Amino acid sequence: MGKIDLKKELKFLYQPSAKAVVEVEVPSLRFLMIDGAGDPNTSPAYAAAVEALFSVSYTAKFMLKKGKQAIDYAVMPLEGLWWSDDLASFAADDRSQWQWTMMILQPDFVADAVIDAAIAQVRRKKALPAVSQLRLASFDEGRCAQTLHIGPFSEEGPTIQRVHDHIAARSTLTGKHHEIYLSDIRRGDPAKWKTIIRQPMK
């Protein structure tokens, strides 16, 4: 069996064009999640959350690959839900007031027991404090508008506005601002970073 890549199987959700805003119906999906608050650029809690998510996701992947099922799959990209109790601080880019849920999609064939075992192994071997805050949960976004942003996060504003304008012309915004990070920002040129901007709508 070849390597399974859910980004290709769920192409309509994970491979949008940058040329247009499109509407999608997002089904209920299962994520490993962790909640937090504060500026993602400076918050130790944010860095710890991301490390815990990837550590457990990759541990689960290799458990399944080396186990009886021998299934190999690509770990899905990091995703983030962003909001603020004070909408003015969100619009003003006051990141110290931001709240977030970071998450990574887990394939259906990765059983809860495998995730539990991966969490236990990472806790034992790496002693990452944030691991204890992880949760596995279903997330049902429903009707959304989305597009692809190419470039640094600091230049997302016009792309986000395009998505919001699309929704405003047809419906109303609901839910939380959602970003999906397709690029490895540790290595890539910021001008080429690819981020899906998604916003639920009624």
XYZ file of C-alpha atoms in Angstrom:
202
model
C 0.000 0.000 0.000
C 1.288 3.462 -0.893
C 1.453 6.421 1.430
C -1.952 7.928 2.201
C -2.194 11.702 1.844
C -5.459 13.130 3.118
C -4.624 16.532 1.641
C -5.126 14.911 -1.770
C -8.175 12.898 -0.726
C -9.709 16.058 0.750
C -8.477 18.249 -2.094
C -11.559 20.463 -1.990
C -10.623 21.462 1.581
C -6.823 21.518 1.460
C -5.898 22.624 -2.072
C -7.822 25.839 -2.814
C -6.770 28.329 -5.458
C -5.397 31.751 -4.547
C -7.335 33.248 -7.448
C -10.834 33.014 -6.003
C -12.853 32.660 -2.827
C -14.867 29.441 -2.901
C -17.543 27.961 -0.667
C -17.093 24.488 0.804
C -19.122 22.240 3.055
C -16.715 20.987 5.705
C -17.745 17.632 7.204
C -17.179 16.623 10.793
C -13.462 15.854 11.140
C -11.397 14.517 14.032
C -8.583 16.640 15.404
C -5.929 16.529 18.071
C -6.386 19.945 19.694
C -4.880 22.246 22.284
C -6.178 25.604 23.540
C -4.270 28.693 24.581
C -3.962 32.467 24.478
C -1.402 35.143 23.682
C 0.835 36.330 20.859
C 1.903 33.282 18.802
C 5.182 35.040 17.943
C 6.290 35.460 21.559
C 4.207 33.105 23.719
C 6.124 30.095 25.128
C 2.736 28.378 25.535
C 2.112 28.590 21.786
C 5.483 27.060 20.901
C 4.950 24.317 23.482
C 1.469 23.599 22.106
C 2.719 23.204 18.538
C 5.594 20.963 19.657
C 3.199 18.724 21.595
C 0.785 18.449 18.655
C 3.448 17.440 16.154
C 5.250 15.119 18.577
C 2.101 13.110 19.271
C 0.926 13.167 15.637
C 4.242 11.828 14.336
C 4.492 9.262 17.137
C 1.019 7.956 16.226
C 2.007 7.833 12.544
C 5.068 5.670 13.216
C 3.145 3.439 15.635
C 0.668 2.657 12.868
C 3.342 2.298 10.192
C 5.351 -0.183 12.280
C 2.316 -1.972 13.732
C 0.182 -4.816 12.400
C -1.799 -2.531 10.103
C 1.415 -1.233 8.462
C -0.363 1.897 7.219
C 1.802 4.799 6.128
C 0.292 8.256 5.890
C 1.330 11.882 5.759
C 0.844 13.856 8.963
C -1.600 16.664 8.234
C -0.641 20.351 8.485
C -1.021 22.542 11.530
C -4.321 24.424 11.710
C -5.429 27.245 13.966
C -8.704 28.756 15.131
C -8.291 32.371 16.222
C -10.557 34.788 18.105
C -10.675 37.440 20.800
C -13.299 38.347 23.374
C -12.625 41.945 22.361
C -13.122 42.117 18.604
C -11.403 45.512 18.505
C -8.145 43.997 19.721
C -8.398 41.306 17.027
C -8.983 43.862 14.285
C -6.173 46.042 15.667
C -3.758 43.087 15.539
C -3.248 43.205 19.336
C -1.989 39.653 19.469
C -1.498 39.638 23.230
C -5.306 39.447 23.508
C -5.758 36.646 20.985
C -7.115 33.239 21.933
C -6.444 30.155 19.868
C -7.010 26.466 19.355
C -4.204 24.777 17.453
C -4.978 21.401 15.905
C -3.907 18.637 13.527
C -6.391 16.433 11.649
C -6.164 12.731 12.542
C -7.242 10.156 9.935
C -10.220 7.957 10.807
C -8.071 4.818 10.634
C -5.915 6.085 13.519
C -7.836 4.662 16.476
C -8.321 6.613 19.691
C -6.236 3.965 21.440
C -3.289 4.721 19.133
C -3.529 8.429 19.965
C -3.709 7.599 23.682
C -0.632 5.384 23.361
C 1.212 8.093 21.425
C 0.407 10.673 24.093
C 1.666 8.301 26.796
C 4.886 7.624 24.877
C 5.613 11.297 24.242
C 4.893 12.114 27.888
C 7.297 9.370 28.977
C 10.109 10.086 26.521
C 10.019 13.847 26.019
C 8.382 15.196 29.183
C 6.555 17.953 27.284
C 4.238 19.740 29.759
C 1.751 20.743 27.045
C 1.007 17.092 26.205
C -1.318 16.923 29.212
C -3.474 19.652 27.631
C -4.105 17.797 24.358
C -7.594 16.572 23.524
C -9.039 14.525 20.675
C -12.347 15.882 19.423
C -14.624 16.118 16.410
C -15.006 19.531 14.789
C -17.913 20.318 12.481
C -17.543 23.622 10.603
C -20.233 23.197 7.970
C -20.589 25.897 5.316
C -17.418 27.984 4.894
C -15.719 30.342 2.465
C -12.007 29.912 1.858
C -9.081 30.869 -0.327
C -5.303 30.498 -0.411
C -3.022 33.258 0.850
C 0.528 33.303 -0.526
C 2.993 35.382 1.467
C 3.844 36.248 5.076
C 1.216 36.233 7.827
C 1.633 39.990 8.226
C 0.129 40.482 4.755
C -2.983 38.337 5.255
C -5.280 41.336 5.826
C -6.449 41.868 2.223
C -6.950 38.110 1.718
C -9.051 37.873 4.869
C -11.066 40.885 3.709
C -11.764 39.171 0.359
C -13.188 36.177 2.219
C -15.284 38.389 4.504
C -16.583 40.438 1.544
C -17.593 37.235 -0.245
C -19.570 36.140 2.797
C -21.102 39.570 3.439
C -22.499 39.618 -0.105
C -24.286 36.314 0.441
C -24.747 35.622 4.137
C -23.186 36.454 7.515
C -20.004 35.389 9.264
C -20.160 32.869 12.078
C -17.703 30.750 14.050
C -13.969 31.392 14.337
C -11.285 32.590 11.933
C -9.517 29.453 10.659
C -6.044 29.179 9.153
C -4.297 26.107 7.728
C -0.521 26.306 7.421
C 0.671 24.405 4.367
C 4.301 25.611 4.479
C 7.183 24.867 6.832
C 7.859 28.417 7.998
C 11.165 27.372 9.578
C 12.654 26.804 6.123
C 10.612 28.463 3.414
C 10.802 31.959 1.972
C 8.018 34.024 3.667
C 7.028 35.392 0.249
C 6.069 31.835 -0.745
C 4.326 30.688 2.440
C 0.942 29.124 1.691
C -1.895 29.549 4.193
C -5.537 28.617 3.702
C -7.862 31.290 5.070
C -11.230 29.803 6.009
C -14.261 31.440 7.613
C -17.534 29.729 8.569
C -20.716 31.352 7.286
C -24.434 30.924 7.883
